[in-house]
XYZ file of C-alpha atoms in Angstrom:
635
model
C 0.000 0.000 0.000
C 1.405 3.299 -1.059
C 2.423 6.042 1.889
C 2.232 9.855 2.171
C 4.498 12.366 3.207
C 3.078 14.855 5.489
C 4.736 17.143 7.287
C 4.766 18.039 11.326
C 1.065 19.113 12.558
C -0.951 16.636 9.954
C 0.083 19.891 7.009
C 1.045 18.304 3.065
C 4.470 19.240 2.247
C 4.718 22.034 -0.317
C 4.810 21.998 -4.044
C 3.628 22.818 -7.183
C 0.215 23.759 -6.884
C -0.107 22.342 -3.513
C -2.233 24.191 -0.684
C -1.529 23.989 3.061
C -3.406 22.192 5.621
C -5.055 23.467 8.952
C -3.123 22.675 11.749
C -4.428 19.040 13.457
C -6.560 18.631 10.241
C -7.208 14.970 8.876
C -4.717 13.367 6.935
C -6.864 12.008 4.760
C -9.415 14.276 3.446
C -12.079 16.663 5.272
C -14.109 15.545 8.590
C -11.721 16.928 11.129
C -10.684 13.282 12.212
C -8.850 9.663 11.446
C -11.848 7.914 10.531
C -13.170 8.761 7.225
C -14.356 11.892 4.896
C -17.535 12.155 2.723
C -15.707 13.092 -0.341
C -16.911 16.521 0.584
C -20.260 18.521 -0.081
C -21.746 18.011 -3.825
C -21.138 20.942 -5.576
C -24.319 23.749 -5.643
C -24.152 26.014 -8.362
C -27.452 28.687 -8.385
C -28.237 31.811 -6.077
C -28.939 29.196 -3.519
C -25.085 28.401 -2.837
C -25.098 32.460 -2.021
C -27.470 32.145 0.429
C -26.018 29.415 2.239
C -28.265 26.078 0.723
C -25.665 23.426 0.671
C -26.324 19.996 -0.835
C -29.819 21.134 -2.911
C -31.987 21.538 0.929
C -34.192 24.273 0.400
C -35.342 25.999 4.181
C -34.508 22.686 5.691
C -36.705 20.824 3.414
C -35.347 17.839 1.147
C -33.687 18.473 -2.320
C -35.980 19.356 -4.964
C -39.453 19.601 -2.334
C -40.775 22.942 -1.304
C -41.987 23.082 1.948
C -45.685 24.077 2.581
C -45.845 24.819 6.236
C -43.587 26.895 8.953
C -41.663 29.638 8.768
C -38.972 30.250 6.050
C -36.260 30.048 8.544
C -36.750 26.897 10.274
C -33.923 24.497 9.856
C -34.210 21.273 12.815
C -36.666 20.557 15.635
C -40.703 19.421 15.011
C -42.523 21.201 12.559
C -45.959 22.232 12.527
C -47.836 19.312 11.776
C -45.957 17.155 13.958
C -43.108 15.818 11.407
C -39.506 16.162 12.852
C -37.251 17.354 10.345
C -34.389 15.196 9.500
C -30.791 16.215 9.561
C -28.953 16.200 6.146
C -26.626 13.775 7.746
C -28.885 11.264 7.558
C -29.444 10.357 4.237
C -25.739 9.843 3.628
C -23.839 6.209 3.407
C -21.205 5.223 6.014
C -18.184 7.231 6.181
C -15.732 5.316 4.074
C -12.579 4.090 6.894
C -9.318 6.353 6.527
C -5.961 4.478 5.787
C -3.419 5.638 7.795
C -1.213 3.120 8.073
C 2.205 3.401 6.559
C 2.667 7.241 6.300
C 5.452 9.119 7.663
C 6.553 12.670 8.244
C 8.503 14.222 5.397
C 9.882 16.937 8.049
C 11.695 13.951 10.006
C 12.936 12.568 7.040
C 14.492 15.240 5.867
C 15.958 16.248 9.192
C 17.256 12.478 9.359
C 18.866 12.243 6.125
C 21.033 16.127 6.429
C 21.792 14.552 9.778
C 23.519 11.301 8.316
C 24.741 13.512 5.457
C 26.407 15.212 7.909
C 27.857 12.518 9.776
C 29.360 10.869 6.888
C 31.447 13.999 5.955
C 32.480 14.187 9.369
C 33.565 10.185 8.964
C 34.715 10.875 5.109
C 36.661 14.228 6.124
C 38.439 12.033 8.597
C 39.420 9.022 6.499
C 40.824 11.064 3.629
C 43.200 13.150 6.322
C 44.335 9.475 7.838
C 45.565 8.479 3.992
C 49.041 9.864 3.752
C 50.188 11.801 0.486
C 53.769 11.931 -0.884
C 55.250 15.651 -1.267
C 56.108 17.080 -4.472
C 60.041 17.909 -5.152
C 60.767 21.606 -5.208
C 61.937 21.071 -9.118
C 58.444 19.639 -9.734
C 59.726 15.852 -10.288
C 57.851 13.408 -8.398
C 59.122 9.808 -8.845
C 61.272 11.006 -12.065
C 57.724 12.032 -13.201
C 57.626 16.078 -13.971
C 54.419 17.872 -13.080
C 52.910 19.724 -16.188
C 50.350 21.416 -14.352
C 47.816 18.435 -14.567
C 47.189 18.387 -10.852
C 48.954 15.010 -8.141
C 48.090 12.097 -10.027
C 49.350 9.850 -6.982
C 47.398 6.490 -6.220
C 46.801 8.305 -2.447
C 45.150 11.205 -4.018
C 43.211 9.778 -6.292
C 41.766 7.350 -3.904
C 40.840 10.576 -1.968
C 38.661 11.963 -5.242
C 37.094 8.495 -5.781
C 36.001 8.605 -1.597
C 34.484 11.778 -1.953
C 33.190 11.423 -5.783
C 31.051 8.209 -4.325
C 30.013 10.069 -1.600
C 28.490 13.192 -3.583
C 27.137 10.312 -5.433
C 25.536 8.421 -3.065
C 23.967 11.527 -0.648
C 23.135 13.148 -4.241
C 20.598 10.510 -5.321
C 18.853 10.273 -1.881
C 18.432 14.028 -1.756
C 16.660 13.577 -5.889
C 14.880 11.455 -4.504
C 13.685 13.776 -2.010
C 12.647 16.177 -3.897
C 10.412 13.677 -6.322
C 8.655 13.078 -2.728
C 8.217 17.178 -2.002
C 6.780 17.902 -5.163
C 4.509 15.147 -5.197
C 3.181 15.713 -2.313
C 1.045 18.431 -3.598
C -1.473 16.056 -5.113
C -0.961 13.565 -2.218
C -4.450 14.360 -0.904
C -6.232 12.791 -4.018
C -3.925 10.072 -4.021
C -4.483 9.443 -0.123
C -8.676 9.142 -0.877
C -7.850 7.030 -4.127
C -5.802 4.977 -1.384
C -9.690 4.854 0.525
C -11.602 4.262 -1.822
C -9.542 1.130 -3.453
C -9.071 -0.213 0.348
C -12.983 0.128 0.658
C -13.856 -1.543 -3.066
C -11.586 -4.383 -2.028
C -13.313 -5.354 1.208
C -16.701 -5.161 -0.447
C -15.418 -7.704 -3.071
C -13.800 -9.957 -0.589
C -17.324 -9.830 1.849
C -18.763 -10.732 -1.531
C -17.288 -13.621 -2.098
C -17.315 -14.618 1.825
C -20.843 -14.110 1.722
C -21.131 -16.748 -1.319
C -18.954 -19.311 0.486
C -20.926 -18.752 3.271
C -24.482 -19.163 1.951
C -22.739 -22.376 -0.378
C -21.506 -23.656 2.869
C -24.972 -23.604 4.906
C -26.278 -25.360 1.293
C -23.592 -28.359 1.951
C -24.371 -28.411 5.688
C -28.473 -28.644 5.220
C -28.017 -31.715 3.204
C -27.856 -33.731 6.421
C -30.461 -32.264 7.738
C -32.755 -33.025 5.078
C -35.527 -36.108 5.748
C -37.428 -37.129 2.741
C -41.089 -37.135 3.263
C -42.649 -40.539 4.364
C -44.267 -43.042 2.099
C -47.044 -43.755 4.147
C -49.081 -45.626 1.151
C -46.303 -47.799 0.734
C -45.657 -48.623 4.284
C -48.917 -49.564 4.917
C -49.216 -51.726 1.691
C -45.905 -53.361 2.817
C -46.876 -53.781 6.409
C -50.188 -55.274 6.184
C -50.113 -57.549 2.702
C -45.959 -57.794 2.445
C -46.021 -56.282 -0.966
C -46.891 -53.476 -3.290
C -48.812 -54.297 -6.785
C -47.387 -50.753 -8.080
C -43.795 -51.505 -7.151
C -41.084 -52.994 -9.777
C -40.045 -56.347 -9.883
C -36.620 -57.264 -10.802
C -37.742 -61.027 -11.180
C -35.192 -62.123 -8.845
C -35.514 -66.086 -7.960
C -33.669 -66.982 -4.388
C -31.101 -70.454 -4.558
C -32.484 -73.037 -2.835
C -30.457 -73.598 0.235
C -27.936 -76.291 0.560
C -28.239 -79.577 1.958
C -26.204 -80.964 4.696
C -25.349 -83.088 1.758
C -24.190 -80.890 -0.687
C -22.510 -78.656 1.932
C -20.595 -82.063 2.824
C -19.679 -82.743 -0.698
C -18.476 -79.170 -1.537
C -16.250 -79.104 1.761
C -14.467 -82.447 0.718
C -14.168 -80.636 -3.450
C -12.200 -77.828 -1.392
C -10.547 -79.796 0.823
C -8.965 -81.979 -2.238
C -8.227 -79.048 -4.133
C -6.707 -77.760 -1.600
C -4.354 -80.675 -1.069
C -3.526 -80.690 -4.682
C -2.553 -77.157 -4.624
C -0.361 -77.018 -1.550
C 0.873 -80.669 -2.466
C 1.760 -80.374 -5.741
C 2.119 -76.352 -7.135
C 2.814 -74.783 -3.877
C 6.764 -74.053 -2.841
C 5.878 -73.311 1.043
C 9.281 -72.046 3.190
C 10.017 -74.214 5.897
C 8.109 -71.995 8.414
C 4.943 -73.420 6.775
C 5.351 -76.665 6.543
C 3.119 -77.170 9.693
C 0.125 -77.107 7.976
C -3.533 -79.390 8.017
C -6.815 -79.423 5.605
C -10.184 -79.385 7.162
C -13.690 -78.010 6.790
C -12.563 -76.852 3.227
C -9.743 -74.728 4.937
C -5.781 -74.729 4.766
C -4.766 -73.892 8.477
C -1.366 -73.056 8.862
C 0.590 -72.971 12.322
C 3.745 -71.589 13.341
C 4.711 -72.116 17.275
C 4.084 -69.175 19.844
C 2.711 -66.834 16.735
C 0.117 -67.303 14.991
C -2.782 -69.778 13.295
C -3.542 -68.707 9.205
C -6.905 -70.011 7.456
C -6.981 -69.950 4.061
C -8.995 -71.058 1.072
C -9.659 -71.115 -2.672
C -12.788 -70.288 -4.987
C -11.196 -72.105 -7.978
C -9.176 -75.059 -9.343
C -6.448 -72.965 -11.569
C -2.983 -73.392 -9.696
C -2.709 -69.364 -10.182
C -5.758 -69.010 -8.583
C -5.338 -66.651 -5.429
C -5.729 -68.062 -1.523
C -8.358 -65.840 0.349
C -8.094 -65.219 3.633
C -10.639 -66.956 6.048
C -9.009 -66.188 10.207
C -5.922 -65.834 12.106
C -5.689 -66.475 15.785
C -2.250 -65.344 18.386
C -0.856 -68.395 19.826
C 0.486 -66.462 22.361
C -0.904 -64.964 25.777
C -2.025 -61.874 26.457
C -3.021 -61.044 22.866
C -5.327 -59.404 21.475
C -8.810 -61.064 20.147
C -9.181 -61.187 16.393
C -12.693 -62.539 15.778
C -14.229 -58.868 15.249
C -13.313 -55.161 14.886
C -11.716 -52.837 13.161
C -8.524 -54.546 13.596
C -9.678 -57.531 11.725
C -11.178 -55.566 9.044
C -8.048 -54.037 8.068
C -5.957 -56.835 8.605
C -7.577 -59.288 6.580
C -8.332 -56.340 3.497
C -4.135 -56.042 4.075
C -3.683 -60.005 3.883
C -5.520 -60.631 0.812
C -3.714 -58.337 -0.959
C -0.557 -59.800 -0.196
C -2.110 -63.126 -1.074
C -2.750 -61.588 -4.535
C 0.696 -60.414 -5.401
C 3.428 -62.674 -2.866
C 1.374 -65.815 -1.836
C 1.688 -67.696 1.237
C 5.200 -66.159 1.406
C 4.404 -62.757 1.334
C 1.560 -63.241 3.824
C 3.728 -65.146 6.096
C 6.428 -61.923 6.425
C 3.364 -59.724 7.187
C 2.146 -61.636 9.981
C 5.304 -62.577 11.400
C 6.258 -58.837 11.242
C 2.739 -57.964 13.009
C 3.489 -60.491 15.769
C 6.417 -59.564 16.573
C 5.365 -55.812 16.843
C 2.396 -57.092 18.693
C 4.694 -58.364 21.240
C 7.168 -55.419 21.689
C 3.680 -53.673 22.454
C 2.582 -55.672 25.144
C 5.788 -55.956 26.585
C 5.724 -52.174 26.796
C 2.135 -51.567 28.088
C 3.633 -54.444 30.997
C 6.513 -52.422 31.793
C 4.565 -49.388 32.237
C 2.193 -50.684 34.193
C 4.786 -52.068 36.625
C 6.602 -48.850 36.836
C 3.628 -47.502 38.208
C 3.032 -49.550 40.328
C 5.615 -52.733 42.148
C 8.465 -51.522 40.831
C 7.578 -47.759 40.948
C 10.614 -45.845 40.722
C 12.683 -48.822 40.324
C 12.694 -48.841 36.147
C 12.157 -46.432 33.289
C 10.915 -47.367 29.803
C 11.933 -46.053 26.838
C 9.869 -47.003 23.918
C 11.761 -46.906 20.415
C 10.473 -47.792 16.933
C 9.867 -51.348 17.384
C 12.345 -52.016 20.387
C 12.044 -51.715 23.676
C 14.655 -50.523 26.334
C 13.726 -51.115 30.258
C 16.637 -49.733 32.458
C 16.540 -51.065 35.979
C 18.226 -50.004 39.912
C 17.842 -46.717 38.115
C 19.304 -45.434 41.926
C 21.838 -47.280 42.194
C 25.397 -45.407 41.994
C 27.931 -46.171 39.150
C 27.412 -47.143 35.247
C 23.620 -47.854 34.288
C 22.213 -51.186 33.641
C 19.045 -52.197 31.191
C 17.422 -54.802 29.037
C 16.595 -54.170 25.050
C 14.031 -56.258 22.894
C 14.354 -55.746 19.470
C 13.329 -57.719 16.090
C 16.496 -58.928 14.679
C 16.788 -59.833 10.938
C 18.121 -63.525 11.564
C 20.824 -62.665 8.763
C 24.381 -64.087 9.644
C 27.400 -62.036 9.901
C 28.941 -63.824 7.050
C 26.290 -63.338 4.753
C 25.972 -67.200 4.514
C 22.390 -69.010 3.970
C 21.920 -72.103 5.828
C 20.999 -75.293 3.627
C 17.624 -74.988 5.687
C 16.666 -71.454 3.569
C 16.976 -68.144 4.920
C 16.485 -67.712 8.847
C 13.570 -65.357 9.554
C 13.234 -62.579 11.624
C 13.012 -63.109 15.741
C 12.765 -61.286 18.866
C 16.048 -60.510 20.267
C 17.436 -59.615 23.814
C 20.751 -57.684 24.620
C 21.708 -57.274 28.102
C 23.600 -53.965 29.075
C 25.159 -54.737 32.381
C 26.945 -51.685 33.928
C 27.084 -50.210 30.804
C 28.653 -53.078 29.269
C 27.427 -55.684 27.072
C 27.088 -59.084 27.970
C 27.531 -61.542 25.185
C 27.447 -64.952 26.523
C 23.737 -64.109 28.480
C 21.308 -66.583 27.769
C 17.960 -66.356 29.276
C 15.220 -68.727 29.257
C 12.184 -66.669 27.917
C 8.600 -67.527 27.117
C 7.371 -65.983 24.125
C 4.124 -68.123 24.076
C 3.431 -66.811 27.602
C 4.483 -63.008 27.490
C 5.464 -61.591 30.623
C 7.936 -58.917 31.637
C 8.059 -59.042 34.958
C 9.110 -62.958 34.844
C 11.788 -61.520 32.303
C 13.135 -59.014 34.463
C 13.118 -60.788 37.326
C 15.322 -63.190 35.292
C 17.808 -60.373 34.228
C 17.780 -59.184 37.840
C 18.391 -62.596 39.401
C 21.566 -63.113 36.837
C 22.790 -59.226 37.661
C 22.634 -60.417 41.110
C 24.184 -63.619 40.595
C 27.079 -62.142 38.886
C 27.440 -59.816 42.458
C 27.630 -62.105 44.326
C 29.431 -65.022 42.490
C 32.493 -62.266 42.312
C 32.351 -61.747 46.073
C 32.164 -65.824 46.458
C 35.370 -66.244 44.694
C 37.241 -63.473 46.890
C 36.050 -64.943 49.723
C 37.540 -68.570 48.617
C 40.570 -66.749 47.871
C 40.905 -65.081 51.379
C 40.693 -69.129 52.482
C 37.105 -69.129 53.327
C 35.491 -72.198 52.549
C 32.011 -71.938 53.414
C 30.779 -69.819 51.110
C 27.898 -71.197 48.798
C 24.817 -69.609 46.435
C 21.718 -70.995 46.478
C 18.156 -69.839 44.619
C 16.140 -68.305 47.423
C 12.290 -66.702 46.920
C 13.147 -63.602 46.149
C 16.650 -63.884 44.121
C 20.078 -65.694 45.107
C 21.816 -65.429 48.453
C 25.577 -65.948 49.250
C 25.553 -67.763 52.577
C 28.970 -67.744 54.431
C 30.587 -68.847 57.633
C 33.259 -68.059 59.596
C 34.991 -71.090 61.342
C 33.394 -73.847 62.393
C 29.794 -73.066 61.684
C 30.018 -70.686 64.675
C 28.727 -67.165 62.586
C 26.385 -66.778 59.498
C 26.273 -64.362 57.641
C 23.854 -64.199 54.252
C 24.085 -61.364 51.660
C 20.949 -60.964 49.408
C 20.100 -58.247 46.725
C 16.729 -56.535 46.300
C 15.143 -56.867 43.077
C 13.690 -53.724 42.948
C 16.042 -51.648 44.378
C 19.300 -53.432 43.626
C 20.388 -52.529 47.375
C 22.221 -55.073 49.148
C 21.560 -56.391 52.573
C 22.893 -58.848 55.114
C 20.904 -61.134 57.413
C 21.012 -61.377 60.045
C 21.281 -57.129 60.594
C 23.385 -56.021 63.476
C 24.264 -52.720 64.818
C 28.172 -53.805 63.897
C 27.173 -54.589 60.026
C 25.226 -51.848 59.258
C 27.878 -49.530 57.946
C 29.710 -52.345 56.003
C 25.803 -52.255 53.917
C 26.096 -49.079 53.606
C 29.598 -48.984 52.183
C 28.511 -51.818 49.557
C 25.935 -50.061 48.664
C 27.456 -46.750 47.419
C 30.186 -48.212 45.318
C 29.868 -47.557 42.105
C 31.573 -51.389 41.073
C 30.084 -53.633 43.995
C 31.686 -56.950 42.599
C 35.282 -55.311 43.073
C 35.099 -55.489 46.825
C 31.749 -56.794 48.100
C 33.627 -60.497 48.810
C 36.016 -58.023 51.101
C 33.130 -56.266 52.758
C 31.416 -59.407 53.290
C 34.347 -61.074 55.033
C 34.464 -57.930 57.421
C 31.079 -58.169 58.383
C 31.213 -61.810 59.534
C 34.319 -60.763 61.139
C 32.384 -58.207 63.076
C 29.340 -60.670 63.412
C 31.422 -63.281 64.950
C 33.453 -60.258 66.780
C 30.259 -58.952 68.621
C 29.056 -62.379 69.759
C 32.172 -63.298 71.567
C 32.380 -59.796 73.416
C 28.829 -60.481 74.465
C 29.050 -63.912 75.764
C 32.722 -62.679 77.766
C 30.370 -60.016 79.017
C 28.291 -62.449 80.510
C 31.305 -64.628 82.133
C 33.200 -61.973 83.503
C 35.595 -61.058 80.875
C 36.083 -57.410 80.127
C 37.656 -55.999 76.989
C 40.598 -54.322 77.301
C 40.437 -51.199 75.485
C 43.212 -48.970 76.336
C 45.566 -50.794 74.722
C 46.527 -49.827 70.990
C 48.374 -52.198 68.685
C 49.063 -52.241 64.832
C 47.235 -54.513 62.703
C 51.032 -55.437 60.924
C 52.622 -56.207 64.348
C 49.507 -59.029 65.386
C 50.331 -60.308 61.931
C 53.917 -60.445 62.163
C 53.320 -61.888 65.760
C 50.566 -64.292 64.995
C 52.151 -65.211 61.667
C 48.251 -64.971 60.668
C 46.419 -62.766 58.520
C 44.640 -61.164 60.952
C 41.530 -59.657 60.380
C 40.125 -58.419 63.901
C 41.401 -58.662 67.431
C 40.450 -57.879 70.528
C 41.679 -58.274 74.353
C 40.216 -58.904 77.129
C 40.949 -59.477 80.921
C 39.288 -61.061 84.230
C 39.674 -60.940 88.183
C 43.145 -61.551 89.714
C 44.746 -60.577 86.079
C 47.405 -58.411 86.007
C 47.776 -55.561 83.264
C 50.826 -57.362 81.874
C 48.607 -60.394 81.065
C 45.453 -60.432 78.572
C 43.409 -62.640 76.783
C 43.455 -61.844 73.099
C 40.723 -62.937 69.952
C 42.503 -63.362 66.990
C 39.755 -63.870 63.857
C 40.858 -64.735 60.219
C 39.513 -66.290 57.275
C 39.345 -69.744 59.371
C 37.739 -68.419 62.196
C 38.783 -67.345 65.684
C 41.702 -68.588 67.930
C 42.327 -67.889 71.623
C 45.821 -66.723 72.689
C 47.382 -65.231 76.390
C 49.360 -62.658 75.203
C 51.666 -60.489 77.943
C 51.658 -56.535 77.167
């Protein structure tokens, strides 16, 4: 949309031919405000317009009607026989809306332009004194170059003339340019209410059109709305005798229905051709061969998928197999007797029939299923992260895969479980005599960040669960744990140290000595936290410690071995308790001197002293990996 340039105060910029404005008038035409003109009074030409008539009213009366009663003079307010007179106002249309939008003051854009002609003299003035010029020779060589009068011709000075030559330039074309604007702003008024009254014609048009759409669009929405009128004549007719004499009759003649006889004959037909066909012209992959005739249907199995029913309408080997049912042979699934599910599947599956065969519809299937069982195994997940192992595992759904990350507290590397759909393709590229090796569910176990390749876990994919599967990836997490601290312990010489399956995971059960102290180490499932039974006052750190390392099977067989020697520690000082003997505790000794002096590896020790003992004289505990031995040591 085109501006205008006004000047300050709402007044046109001068020109040729141009007027001024009244200070704060419109900018767009007369009416004394933003909103809109009239186009101005039509123009009166008689001895009227001398008198003051304006617009053809004649003593207040309308244009071209003389009045017959009341004074000459009277211009508004009731007349004598009771008519109000109406203001000339009122007979005109709407004021058409003003466009202001988009003008700007000529006055500031002058002032803004001198200003940055200004400044870049100042800048230009500046960078032509910083360029350095060589001096002239008093003989008037320069460089073995003699000056004829022609002016300096060096590259310094005329890089100074181009500077200021594309400056003039430059300012000189904005300031033409200025000037177009000042002299055309003396016709900018007529432009300004051509601006109107296009912006006005526009929107008519366009509420033209919307008006069409809108009445086409009540026309489209009616049509459901419509109820044809009731054949009562008919209905009646129909109702009381079944029929109507002055409806058409297409002639139509009903088949008889079948006999149990014929419907047994044309089940065997089917259920030979169908033999022939699979027998003899079908090439089925091995994942078919599982297959039976029956009830003129070929039923297909395939183990802990799915059940395929098909059939044929004709004898021709090229004929195509229809579709007939499909039932999961796994649990939970989903029931496929009736729905929209069904619908789509089976319009999907006899298409494939059409163009691959049994092949083709065997890869769709097998791809559904295996979907179908990510999904499940997701919507399980979920479901137990909300609710027995709430804040225990997070789920991470991917595009067909599955990642469950469990002990998501626990300190160190993170652990989790992915199921995927792998291809069944070797590495090698290699086919197996057998025919290509379809696509299965696969598991990778992520333990500590690390993946472990020789896991092998016995999963149900008939009976889908995830909570027996994780529980299964826990257990062997677990097992791992502990089987590391089973082996230090055996290496520190104890013995009696053995896993076994308990109900809620495995357990490392280990003694110290001969049977005397017991000590079993368990892991949550849920939480991964590790705990010893029985729980003592003297243990309770050592859990603690085990359970904020970030690698607990480096040193859980160490902590364990320090916990049965506290265990086995406590006991003894509470049954000397009871017999009399009290523990010496003011005496301080090094850990490498009882060693060197036992010629044991010493793990704990303690002292302890009864009536008619002197201080020289104690009784000292020594544990170690075999268990405890008595000694009288003098201090």
């Amino acid at each position: 949309m085109p501006g205008r340039v006004v000047m300050e105060g709402g007044q046109y910029a001068p020109g040729a031919g141009g007027g001024r404005r009244e200070e704060g008038a419109a900018v767009g035409g007369g009416g004394g405000d933003d909103h809109g003109y009239r186009g101005g009074p039509a123009p009166v030409s008689s001895a009227a317009e001398k008198d003051g008539v304006r617009g053809g009213m004649v003593n207040g009366g309308a244009a071209g009607m003389p009045q017959y009663d009341g004074p000459a003079d009277a211009k508004d307010g009731p007349m004598p026989n009771g008519a109000s007179a109406r203001a000339p106002d009122d007979d005109f249309p709407p004021e058409i809306e003003h466009i202001t939008p988009g003008f700007r003051s000529l006055s500031t854009l002058i002032s803004r332009e001198a200003q940055e002609c200004y400044n870049g003299l100042v800048q230009l003035i500046n960078d032509l004194a910083d360029i350095p010029v060589p001096r002239l020779q008093a003989n008037g060589v320069n460089n073995g170059a003699v000056s004829n009068g022609a002016g300096d011709v060096s590259p310094a000075n005329l890089k100074k003339k181009k500077m200021l030559m594309e400056f003039a330039h430059k300012h000189r074309d904005i300031f033409v340019k200025i000037l177009v604007l000042l002299r055309w702003s003396s016709r900018a008024e007529d432009v300004s209410r051509l601006i109107d009254i296009n912006w006005w014609m526009t929107n008519q048009e366009h509420a033209l059109e919307e008006a069409a759409n809108w009445i086409g669009r009540i026309k489209l929405d009616m049509n459901s709305a419509k109820v044809p009128n009731p054949d009562l004549k008919t209905a009646f007719q129909v109702l009381s005798t079944g029929k109507a004499d002055y409806m058409p009759s297409m002639g139509y003649i009903p088949p008889k229905p079948l006999t149990p006889r014929e419907i047994l004959k044309l089940l065997k037909n089917l259920n030979v051709l169908l033999s022939i066909r699979i027998n003899l012209h079908e090439n089925l992959p091995r994942h078919l061969w599982n297959w039976s005739i029956k009830s003129g249907r070929a039923t297909f199995v395939v183990p802990s998928e799915f059940e395929l029913d098909v059939a044929v309408t004709e004898d021709e080997p090229s004929s195509q197999f229809y579709f007939i049912d499909t039932r999961f042979l796994f649990q939970p699934s989903q029931d496929m007797t009736d729905g929209y599910l069904r619908r789509l599947l089976e319009a999907r599956a006899n298409d494939i029939l059409a163009t691959s065969g049994l092949t083709g519809c065997y890869d769709f299937l097998h791809g559904v299923v295996l979907t179908h069982k990510i999904a499940i195994l997701r919507r399980q997940a979920v479901a137990m992260g909300r609710t027995t192992w709430a804040n225990s595992i997070r789920v991470e759904p991917v595009h067909r895969m599955l990642i469950v990350q469990y002990w998501v507290d626990a300190p160190g590397k993170k652990s989790w479980i992915e199921f995927g759909i792998s291809s069944g393709k070797r590495k090698d590229g290699r086919i197996s005599f057998k025919g290509p090796q379809p696509s299965h569910l696969a598991v990778r176990w992520m333990r500590n960040g690390v993946e472990v390749k020789d896991a092998s876990f016995n999963f149900d994919w008939s009976d889908l669960s995830m909570e027996v599967m994780l529980k299964q990836v826990v257990d062997a997490h677990s097992r791992y744990i502990l089987s590391s601290a089973q082996a230090q312990l055996k290496a520190k010489g104890l013995t009696t140290a053995e896993i076994s399956e308990g109900e809620d995971g495995p357990v490392l059960s280990a003694a110290l000595g001969f049977g005397a102290i017991k000590l079993t180490t368990a892991i949550c499932r849920q939480t991964g936290r590790m705990f010893f039974q029985p729980t003592t006052s003297n243990t309770a750190f050592i859990v603690a410690e085990m359970n904020r390392a970030p690698d607990r099977a480096a040193r859980t067989g160490d902590r364990i071995h320090m916990g049965l020697c506290y265990a086995l520690l406590g006991q003894i000082e509470r049954r000397a308790a009871q017999y009399g003997w009290k523990q010496v505790r003011d005496f301080k000794f090094d850990m490498n001197n009882l060693k060197q002096a036992f010629k044991r590896d010493v793990a704990r020790c303690s002292l302890f002293r009864t009536r008619g003992w002197t201080n020289k004289w104690a009784m000292a505990v020594v544990i170690t990996a075999s268990g405890d031995s008595w000694w009288v040591v003098g201090l």
